[in-house]
Amino acid sequence: MMMSTPVPPTPVQQQTEPMNRLDDPAASGSDTDRVLVREFGRYQLQRILGRGGYGVVYEAFDPVLNRSVALKMPQPQRLFSPETRERFLREARMAGQLDHPNIVPIYEVNEIGPVCYIASALCLGPDLTRWMLQQPHPVSAIVGASLILTVARGLNHAHSRGIIHCDLKPSNILLQPMSDSGRYPQDHLTTGSWVQLTLDGEVGAVLPRIADFGLAQLIHPANDLPVVPTPFQAGTPQYSAPECLRADTLAAHPGMDIFSLGVMLVELTTGKRPFANTDELLRGTPPQIEAAATTAPLPADFIRICERCLAFRADQRYPTVTELMTDLECFLTGNPLPRQRNARLQRGLRTIRRIARPTLGGILIGSLMMLGIVHGIRKLAPDPPPEPTEQTKADASAQSEATRLSEYRQLASQTRLANEFVRSGRWQPAREMLSGLQESVGPLAVQSLSWRWLWNDLHAFRQTLTAEGSLYTASYHPNEPILACAGSAGIVWLWRIPQGEILHILPTVGSEINELSFTPDGKRLIAITDHSTIVVWNVPQFTAPVTIPCRLGKLFSLVIAPDSRSVTIMDNHGIRQTWDLEQQRLISETVHPFAKRPWIRHDRQGEWEITVRSDAIRFERIVGVAREREVQLNEYVSTVAIDPAGEQAIIATLSGGLYRLQLNDSTPLELLTRGLSRICSLCYSPDGRYLLSGHDDSRITYWNARSMERIRELLGHQRRIWHLRFRPDGHEWISLSDDGTVQQWPYLETLGVLESPIPQPAGTPVVGAFAFTPDSQRLLSWNRDNQLQLWDCASRELIGTSSKEGAPPLIRLGMLPNRSTAISIHADGSLRSWKLPVHRPLLGPATLISQPCGQLPPSPEMPNDPPKTLLVVSSNCLLVGSESGRCRVLTQRGNSWEVDAEFPVLMDLSQSTIDAPNGRVWVTTRDGKLESWSVNPPRLEESIPISESPVRLCRVNPKHQSLAWSSDQLPGTLHLGRLREWNRSLPIKAHRGPIRQIAFSADGQECLSVGSDQRLYIWQTESGQLLRWHCEYRGVESIAVAPNGGMVAVQHHPFNFPQIPSMISLFPTHHPAQQLRSGHSAP
């Protein structure tokens, strides 16, 4: 028997082998599980993503460009079909002309042997068909319109290039999650091309993308050439326009794709296609859209949009996708659709034009027709609107509420996404997204606490300017909005600020630039280098520089004379030279007594000259009375800063120490702190209130310059901070880093930090030791010295303070509605009344004086029952709760507060809510009920069983019917909802430990929570979405929202250091820095 010799595979077989192996029925697993070993060209095929009638799509990896792609090839049985090759070439030609985030981009089209292929972007999300099958019920009209609107944006881009898709259907719409920022450009994130959908059980941003242009047709909308009929192949019949099914040759037009969008829009919102079969479509049977809705009635405007998309005749549909987008946007924003012109009037006008003749009979007939038309128009004029009925008013109110909730959901989802951008460092897209929200939802955005808080934080970090190499030095022009920076690359970068526009990139000087500065008159820019040269550019030409060789070592120090005519430099050997800039000649040369790489600095006023060696500092007063002082250290000095008043110097060492030295007396050196990471730069604010420090680990810390307490930490760079500098007008400052970036920040005052610490008697932080006045313009706080202080919220200045003696330890503060009287309750049960100044004092803080105004009598049954809570119900009614749960009603009689009644049950008032207009208080009981009580006399009005276990915390916003609570059974879970729909509250796992405090925003739409993990979160009340979390202050203990919603006060421990007293930080929900920028131009 003869043995058969194996035949070697042909080149064609070698190229098609990977495809045949994937299609092998013996292969194990499903299509998506089959893994290839072979390569196809330079691509490594991995698995099948999907199949169609003509081709198959693989997930492949391109090792050359190091990215995953989608590789589309013909089915093996269609490899040699001319029709298939033509379709592939047409798809590549059409899609290759398009560049839009809602269209899958084409990377490459090529062929290997007989196999042609298309490489495109990989979209790992499901297609629209699969996504609809995963939904338990059809989506709402709002979601469906939002999704189709994003698809329409991509389709409009294709139509503007003269390309009609001709095969739009759900399987050709790919839903790409936007969680991976590497899969899409950042500049596409703010164009309105994404939509909020639920994928894999989680709500997130999704980018719909149009794929498969294999049946696309080309038209010529731009050059007015006639459209020549070409062989036309209809797409999927269920989504094709009727004219596509009736003709074999047809000129493509936009109405075909608009019809397909209408079919998908109806299918998304009803779960059914508008036509049961193609017979209904060809007969022109009107779609029954309203009858197909199974979950909720569809809005009338939405049905009108669908009916116009699905019109039987193409001329009755939307003429362009742009008009469809306009109607969808009107529907989503709650605006009425543009009205159509009266068709009967149009027909009448056409009739007049047809029959009018230049004869007497024609004129007579025309006049009669005109009279008839006028009479007809009068009859067609709408009747006066009838008086609205109760039902009409209720429907209008429901529609308005639905529109408001829709806008707020849009605001919440986009604010949440903007917050994710901020946390990942994508500042510019977040700014643009919030700006777009301000335009789309208007006042709703400005009223949102989370939006305004995020807006404030975003503008605290303005922008990043990128250069090359490490940046060591920077200088502001004294008269023009110009910033110069330089460093290790030897290149000088010049930007226009605050826009960040590059003005010049001055060529390299051949070595590192250690320092540069503009002269005081602004006519020159001077730099010193490692090659012992002084480089001088003329401003503003910045032409070829003048180079002055110094013949020294490396130059590290540069001081320019106030008259801008001379410059003093020092090298690393302690040799100091002074040069005349006009004549470029050496004036003097001295050897400094310090050696081993000293450097010299002048203070801000030019009064002191500081010379620093590694372990010693010499201060020399060069203006006024001559004076010298030298300080020896046992540590290496890193950097030094002198305050603007010239009174003290702050010295940082390499070992992480921070020292303070008084310059006007012989006070010894004072150690402030140790254990810091290395400080590379120090800088005072122009007013001397704050001190900035830049660290080796990329942190920027700012300090209270008077008390030298750390206030806040800023993060922005990736590597060490080499330089910090304020703009001359003080409205901005910059940070330079080893990563080659410059970051612009506003003045620290706009971050709104008060300087008053909160006391901690007996080691326990006081919760409630601050309160806003009723007009939200001032804040009361109780400091560690047992003093009451009054702050102005706008200027952050202290405008009133009490004496240090006389008041027992504080329990709570409260404000009466009259704006000028505060009430405090103390540990001994005494009450004090504080008279506050109505107007701001002209000469320093006013003295706040208290008067005893009452004493809580002890209970015979419980003599040791101290007060715990103080609530202000009205100007003449207070509630005081004790540790045991007793609740007493106090009324004012003359100048004294006296106990008038006592609640019959025990209750915890620490988490209660006052409903002042109705004279009620909302409290929780130990059996899980929420109760509403009239205050005087105490009477139970309503009881709601919100929990089966005891309620730990509860907050109610009576005006807006918002409810938030937490139980003992689930102490870290926050329940959010409506007061009258408490049984539908959303449980949210909010904090890792028990929740310690809950507060609502002024409009009740956002809830703030603080947990034992000492983090502050902001939630949307309606949906329970996390909108914002505050990460700079992890030691959050207590929060309070101003009555008008414009401020948030936060009591916290800076940096979680227990040894530092807790502080109050005041965060404005508007942005003062924006007002500064609009009111003051750059110098």
PDB file of C-alpha atoms in Angstrom, residues 404-607:
ATOM      1  CA  ARG A 404     -36.210  69.643  37.441  1.00  0.00           C
ATOM      2  CA  LEU A 405     -35.327  66.112  38.546  1.00  0.00           C
ATOM      3  CA  SER A 406     -34.001  65.320  35.059  1.00  0.00           C
ATOM      4  CA  GLU A 407     -31.764  68.382  35.120  1.00  0.00           C
ATOM      5  CA  TYR A 408     -30.526  67.530  38.594  1.00  0.00           C
ATOM      6  CA  ARG A 409     -29.705  63.949  37.604  1.00  0.00           C
ATOM      7  CA  GLN A 410     -27.718  65.319  34.674  1.00  0.00           C
ATOM      8  CA  LEU A 411     -25.973  67.729  37.030  1.00  0.00           C
ATOM      9  CA  ALA A 412     -25.221  64.975  39.539  1.00  0.00           C
ATOM     10  CA  SER A 413     -23.802  62.489  37.033  1.00  0.00           C
ATOM     11  CA  GLN A 414     -21.564  65.025  35.308  1.00  0.00           C
ATOM     12  CA  THR A 415     -20.394  66.534  38.597  1.00  0.00           C
ATOM     13  CA  ARG A 416     -19.438  63.058  39.758  1.00  0.00           C
ATOM     14  CA  LEU A 417     -17.472  62.432  36.549  1.00  0.00           C
ATOM     15  CA  ALA A 418     -15.763  65.829  36.872  1.00  0.00           C
ATOM     16  CA  ASN A 419     -14.742  64.870  40.394  1.00  0.00           C
ATOM     17  CA  GLU A 420     -13.164  61.667  39.045  1.00  0.00           C
ATOM     18  CA  PHE A 421     -11.227  63.767  36.515  1.00  0.00           C
ATOM     19  CA  VAL A 422      -9.945  66.003  39.315  1.00  0.00           C
ATOM     20  CA  ARG A 423      -8.834  63.030  41.418  1.00  0.00           C
ATOM     21  CA  SER A 424      -6.926  61.612  38.436  1.00  0.00           C
ATOM     22  CA  GLY A 425      -5.263  64.955  37.678  1.00  0.00           C
ATOM     23  CA  ARG A 426      -7.221  65.855  34.502  1.00  0.00           C
ATOM     24  CA  TRP A 427      -7.936  69.445  35.511  1.00  0.00           C
ATOM     25  CA  GLN A 428      -8.795  71.066  32.177  1.00  0.00           C
ATOM     26  CA  PRO A 429     -11.531  68.571  31.116  1.00  0.00           C
ATOM     27  CA  ALA A 430     -13.096  68.922  34.570  1.00  0.00           C
ATOM     28  CA  ARG A 431     -13.151  72.720  34.269  1.00  0.00           C
ATOM     29  CA  GLU A 432     -14.757  72.539  30.819  1.00  0.00           C
ATOM     30  CA  MET A 433     -17.330  70.003  32.019  1.00  0.00           C
ATOM     31  CA  LEU A 434     -18.404  72.188  34.932  1.00  0.00           C
ATOM     32  CA  SER A 435     -18.539  75.248  32.659  1.00  0.00           C
ATOM     33  CA  GLY A 436     -20.770  73.306  30.266  1.00  0.00           C
ATOM     34  CA  LEU A 437     -23.055  72.379  33.153  1.00  0.00           C
ATOM     35  CA  GLN A 438     -23.346  76.023  34.123  1.00  0.00           C
ATOM     36  CA  GLU A 439     -24.545  76.778  30.582  1.00  0.00           C
ATOM     37  CA  SER A 440     -26.895  73.784  30.255  1.00  0.00           C
ATOM     38  CA  VAL A 441     -28.680  73.753  33.618  1.00  0.00           C
ATOM     39  CA  GLY A 442     -28.050  77.373  34.591  1.00  0.00           C
ATOM     40  CA  PRO A 443     -28.966  78.407  38.140  1.00  0.00           C
ATOM     41  CA  LEU A 444     -29.316  74.790  39.228  1.00  0.00           C
ATOM     42  CA  ALA A 445     -25.552  74.343  38.932  1.00  0.00           C
ATOM     43  CA  VAL A 446     -24.791  77.528  40.857  1.00  0.00           C
ATOM     44  CA  GLN A 447     -27.171  76.430  43.634  1.00  0.00           C
ATOM     45  CA  SER A 448     -25.547  72.996  43.903  1.00  0.00           C
ATOM     46  CA  LEU A 449     -23.177  72.705  46.844  1.00  0.00           C
ATOM     47  CA  SER A 450     -21.082  69.965  45.212  1.00  0.00           C
ATOM     48  CA  TRP A 451     -20.784  71.902  41.933  1.00  0.00           C
ATOM     49  CA  ARG A 452     -19.689  75.097  43.651  1.00  0.00           C
ATOM     50  CA  TRP A 453     -17.308  73.309  46.019  1.00  0.00           C
ATOM     51  CA  LEU A 454     -15.710  71.442  43.130  1.00  0.00           C
ATOM     52  CA  TRP A 455     -15.584  74.652  41.072  1.00  0.00           C
ATOM     53  CA  ASN A 456     -13.785  76.371  43.942  1.00  0.00           C
ATOM     54  CA  ASP A 457     -11.250  73.551  44.272  1.00  0.00           C
ATOM     55  CA  LEU A 458     -10.689  73.439  40.515  1.00  0.00           C
ATOM     56  CA  HIS A 459      -9.887  77.112  40.349  1.00  0.00           C
ATOM     57  CA  ALA A 460      -7.602  76.823  43.337  1.00  0.00           C
ATOM     58  CA  PHE A 461      -5.412  74.947  40.858  1.00  0.00           C
ATOM     59  CA  ARG A 462      -5.401  77.023  37.691  1.00  0.00           C
ATOM     60  CA  GLN A 463      -3.237  75.277  35.126  1.00  0.00           C
ATOM     61  CA  THR A 464       0.021  73.470  34.424  1.00  0.00           C
ATOM     62  CA  LEU A 465       2.728  74.833  32.130  1.00  0.00           C
ATOM     63  CA  THR A 466       5.127  72.222  30.756  1.00  0.00           C
ATOM     64  CA  ALA A 467       8.817  72.797  30.015  1.00  0.00           C
ATOM     65  CA  GLU A 468      11.886  70.529  29.763  1.00  0.00           C
ATOM     66  CA  GLY A 469      14.180  69.179  32.462  1.00  0.00           C
ATOM     67  CA  SER A 470      14.173  70.244  36.087  1.00  0.00           C
ATOM     68  CA  LEU A 471      13.081  73.838  36.753  1.00  0.00           C
ATOM     69  CA  TYR A 472      15.095  75.708  39.386  1.00  0.00           C
ATOM     70  CA  THR A 473      14.185  79.366  39.095  1.00  0.00           C
ATOM     71  CA  ALA A 474      11.473  81.758  37.914  1.00  0.00           C
ATOM     72  CA  SER A 475      10.816  85.484  37.718  1.00  0.00           C
ATOM     73  CA  TYR A 476       7.787  87.686  37.033  1.00  0.00           C
ATOM     74  CA  HIS A 477       8.162  90.759  34.855  1.00  0.00           C
ATOM     75  CA  PRO A 478       7.497  93.835  37.046  1.00  0.00           C
ATOM     76  CA  ASN A 479       5.234  95.594  34.511  1.00  0.00           C
ATOM     77  CA  GLU A 480       3.992  93.029  31.981  1.00  0.00           C
ATOM     78  CA  PRO A 481       2.091  89.722  32.416  1.00  0.00           C
ATOM     79  CA  ILE A 482       5.180  87.640  31.597  1.00  0.00           C
ATOM     80  CA  LEU A 483       6.681  84.717  33.528  1.00  0.00           C
ATOM     81  CA  ALA A 484      10.227  83.443  32.878  1.00  0.00           C
ATOM     82  CA  CYS A 485      11.442  79.997  34.027  1.00  0.00           C
ATOM     83  CA  ALA A 486      14.676  78.059  33.561  1.00  0.00           C
ATOM     84  CA  GLY A 487      16.591  75.084  34.915  1.00  0.00           C
ATOM     85  CA  SER A 488      18.754  72.118  34.023  1.00  0.00           C
ATOM     86  CA  ALA A 489      18.094  72.247  30.248  1.00  0.00           C
ATOM     87  CA  GLY A 490      19.641  75.704  29.946  1.00  0.00           C
ATOM     88  CA  ILE A 491      16.543  76.966  28.112  1.00  0.00           C
ATOM     89  CA  VAL A 492      14.508  79.995  29.186  1.00  0.00           C
ATOM     90  CA  TRP A 493      10.743  79.619  28.819  1.00  0.00           C
ATOM     91  CA  LEU A 494       8.595  82.754  28.642  1.00  0.00           C
ATOM     92  CA  TRP A 495       4.811  82.537  29.141  1.00  0.00           C
ATOM     93  CA  ARG A 496       2.013  85.069  29.068  1.00  0.00           C
ATOM     94  CA  ILE A 497       0.039  84.723  32.282  1.00  0.00           C
ATOM     95  CA  PRO A 498      -2.527  83.790  33.403  1.00  0.00           C
ATOM     96  CA  GLN A 499      -3.429  82.364  29.968  1.00  0.00           C
ATOM     97  CA  GLY A 500      -0.341  80.114  29.856  1.00  0.00           C
ATOM     98  CA  GLU A 501       0.492  81.098  26.255  1.00  0.00           C
ATOM     99  CA  ILE A 502       4.143  80.516  25.260  1.00  0.00           C
ATOM    100  CA  LEU A 503       5.751  83.785  24.114  1.00  0.00           C
ATOM    101  CA  HIS A 504       9.384  82.744  23.568  1.00  0.00           C
ATOM    102  CA  ILE A 505      11.666  79.762  24.051  1.00  0.00           C
ATOM    103  CA  LEU A 506      15.145  81.266  24.282  1.00  0.00           C
ATOM    104  CA  PRO A 507      17.946  79.021  22.938  1.00  0.00           C
ATOM    105  CA  THR A 508      20.145  77.076  25.314  1.00  0.00           C
ATOM    106  CA  VAL A 509      23.091  78.869  26.881  1.00  0.00           C
ATOM    107  CA  GLY A 510      25.133  75.697  27.037  1.00  0.00           C
ATOM    108  CA  SER A 511      24.771  74.840  30.720  1.00  0.00           C
ATOM    109  CA  GLU A 512      22.339  74.752  33.607  1.00  0.00           C
ATOM    110  CA  ILE A 513      20.722  78.041  34.623  1.00  0.00           C
ATOM    111  CA  ASN A 514      20.810  78.306  38.412  1.00  0.00           C
ATOM    112  CA  GLU A 515      18.965  81.607  38.779  1.00  0.00           C
ATOM    113  CA  LEU A 516      17.361  84.272  36.617  1.00  0.00           C
ATOM    114  CA  SER A 517      15.544  87.525  37.246  1.00  0.00           C
ATOM    115  CA  PHE A 518      14.076  90.541  35.498  1.00  0.00           C
ATOM    116  CA  THR A 519      15.653  93.843  36.441  1.00  0.00           C
ATOM    117  CA  PRO A 520      13.434  96.173  38.530  1.00  0.00           C
ATOM    118  CA  ASP A 521      12.880  98.466  35.512  1.00  0.00           C
ATOM    119  CA  GLY A 522      11.826  95.459  33.400  1.00  0.00           C
ATOM    120  CA  LYS A 523      14.259  96.234  30.551  1.00  0.00           C
ATOM    121  CA  ARG A 524      16.536  93.188  30.961  1.00  0.00           C
ATOM    122  CA  LEU A 525      16.368  89.503  31.836  1.00  0.00           C
ATOM    123  CA  ILE A 526      19.506  88.200  33.576  1.00  0.00           C
ATOM    124  CA  ALA A 527      20.556  84.576  34.161  1.00  0.00           C
ATOM    125  CA  ILE A 528      23.603  82.966  35.793  1.00  0.00           C
ATOM    126  CA  THR A 529      24.933  79.555  34.737  1.00  0.00           C
ATOM    127  CA  ASP A 530      27.115  76.654  35.796  1.00  0.00           C
ATOM    128  CA  HIS A 531      29.780  77.802  33.286  1.00  0.00           C
ATOM    129  CA  SER A 532      30.452  80.986  35.258  1.00  0.00           C
ATOM    130  CA  THR A 533      28.689  83.300  32.814  1.00  0.00           C
ATOM    131  CA  ILE A 534      26.105  86.053  33.167  1.00  0.00           C
ATOM    132  CA  VAL A 535      23.624  86.054  30.277  1.00  0.00           C
ATOM    133  CA  VAL A 536      21.648  89.245  29.572  1.00  0.00           C
ATOM    134  CA  TRP A 537      18.632  89.549  27.224  1.00  0.00           C
ATOM    135  CA  ASN A 538      16.987  92.836  26.257  1.00  0.00           C
ATOM    136  CA  VAL A 539      13.241  92.995  26.899  1.00  0.00           C
ATOM    137  CA  PRO A 540      10.897  92.698  25.044  1.00  0.00           C
ATOM    138  CA  GLN A 541      12.915  91.811  21.910  1.00  0.00           C
ATOM    139  CA  PHE A 542      14.766  88.877  23.543  1.00  0.00           C
ATOM    140  CA  THR A 543      17.265  88.992  20.706  1.00  0.00           C
ATOM    141  CA  ALA A 544      20.807  87.567  20.807  1.00  0.00           C
ATOM    142  CA  PRO A 545      21.916  87.731  24.449  1.00  0.00           C
ATOM    143  CA  VAL A 546      25.028  89.371  25.829  1.00  0.00           C
ATOM    144  CA  THR A 547      27.301  86.910  27.651  1.00  0.00           C
ATOM    145  CA  ILE A 548      29.636  88.158  30.407  1.00  0.00           C
ATOM    146  CA  PRO A 549      32.374  85.652  31.411  1.00  0.00           C
ATOM    147  CA  CYS A 550      33.107  85.838  35.138  1.00  0.00           C
ATOM    148  CA  ARG A 551      35.982  83.307  35.284  1.00  0.00           C
ATOM    149  CA  LEU A 552      34.760  81.887  38.579  1.00  0.00           C
ATOM    150  CA  GLY A 553      33.282  78.596  39.667  1.00  0.00           C
ATOM    151  CA  LYS A 554      29.617  77.656  39.360  1.00  0.00           C
ATOM    152  CA  LEU A 555      27.409  80.693  39.930  1.00  0.00           C
ATOM    153  CA  PHE A 556      24.640  80.190  42.479  1.00  0.00           C
ATOM    154  CA  SER A 557      23.558  83.628  43.717  1.00  0.00           C
ATOM    155  CA  LEU A 558      22.216  86.643  41.832  1.00  0.00           C
ATOM    156  CA  VAL A 559      21.243  90.043  43.309  1.00  0.00           C
ATOM    157  CA  ILE A 560      20.248  92.984  41.081  1.00  0.00           C
ATOM    158  CA  ALA A 561      20.650  96.557  42.337  1.00  0.00           C
ATOM    159  CA  PRO A 562      17.440  98.601  42.771  1.00  0.00           C
ATOM    160  CA  ASP A 563      18.534 100.993  39.995  1.00  0.00           C
ATOM    161  CA  SER A 564      18.912  98.004  37.563  1.00  0.00           C
ATOM    162  CA  ARG A 565      22.441  99.134  36.579  1.00  0.00           C
ATOM    163  CA  SER A 566      24.562  96.561  38.412  1.00  0.00           C
ATOM    164  CA  VAL A 567      24.380  92.940  39.456  1.00  0.00           C
ATOM    165  CA  THR A 568      26.119  90.989  42.235  1.00  0.00           C
ATOM    166  CA  ILE A 569      26.905  87.296  41.841  1.00  0.00           C
ATOM    167  CA  MET A 570      28.624  84.665  44.004  1.00  0.00           C
ATOM    168  CA  ASP A 571      30.170  81.351  43.033  1.00  0.00           C
ATOM    169  CA  ASN A 572      30.566  78.095  44.949  1.00  0.00           C
ATOM    170  CA  HIS A 573      33.994  79.168  46.327  1.00  0.00           C
ATOM    171  CA  GLY A 574      32.661  82.248  48.127  1.00  0.00           C
ATOM    172  CA  ILE A 575      33.977  84.785  45.620  1.00  0.00           C
ATOM    173  CA  ARG A 576      31.566  87.691  45.117  1.00  0.00           C
ATOM    174  CA  GLN A 577      31.673  90.003  42.074  1.00  0.00           C
ATOM    175  CA  THR A 578      29.699  93.114  41.165  1.00  0.00           C
ATOM    176  CA  TRP A 579      29.295  93.961  37.466  1.00  0.00           C
ATOM    177  CA  ASP A 580      28.155  97.100  35.647  1.00  0.00           C
ATOM    178  CA  LEU A 581      25.429  96.013  33.224  1.00  0.00           C
ATOM    179  CA  GLU A 582      25.674  99.127  31.035  1.00  0.00           C
ATOM    180  CA  GLN A 583      29.411  98.908  30.346  1.00  0.00           C
ATOM    181  CA  GLN A 584      29.814  95.177  31.097  1.00  0.00           C
ATOM    182  CA  ARG A 585      32.817  95.774  33.343  1.00  0.00           C
ATOM    183  CA  LEU A 586      33.815  94.384  36.747  1.00  0.00           C
ATOM    184  CA  ILE A 587      33.250  96.892  39.554  1.00  0.00           C
ATOM    185  CA  SER A 588      34.497  94.925  42.559  1.00  0.00           C
ATOM    186  CA  GLU A 589      35.529  91.457  43.707  1.00  0.00           C
ATOM    187  CA  THR A 590      35.673  90.200  47.288  1.00  0.00           C
ATOM    188  CA  VAL A 591      36.149  86.868  49.012  1.00  0.00           C
ATOM    189  CA  HIS A 592      33.333  86.063  51.380  1.00  0.00           C
ATOM    190  CA  PRO A 593      34.348  84.728  54.806  1.00  0.00           C
ATOM    191  CA  PHE A 594      32.017  81.800  54.180  1.00  0.00           C
ATOM    192  CA  ALA A 595      33.366  79.115  51.911  1.00  0.00           C
ATOM    193  CA  LYS A 596      32.065  75.801  50.620  1.00  0.00           C
ATOM    194  CA  ARG A 597      29.358  76.934  48.257  1.00  0.00           C
ATOM    195  CA  PRO A 598      27.554  79.816  49.961  1.00  0.00           C
ATOM    196  CA  TRP A 599      24.652  81.650  48.397  1.00  0.00           C
ATOM    197  CA  ILE A 600      23.259  85.122  49.036  1.00  0.00           C
ATOM    198  CA  ARG A 601      19.726  86.503  49.052  1.00  0.00           C
ATOM    199  CA  HIS A 602      18.004  89.798  49.711  1.00  0.00           C
ATOM    200  CA  ASP A 603      14.730  90.015  51.581  1.00  0.00           C
ATOM    201  CA  ARG A 604      11.588  91.385  49.900  1.00  0.00           C
ATOM    202  CA  GLN A 605      12.266  94.996  50.992  1.00  0.00           C
ATOM    203  CA  GLY A 606      15.970  94.890  50.137  1.00  0.00           C
ATOM    204  CA  GLU A 607      16.819  95.625  53.766  1.00  0.00           C
TER     205      GLU A 607
END
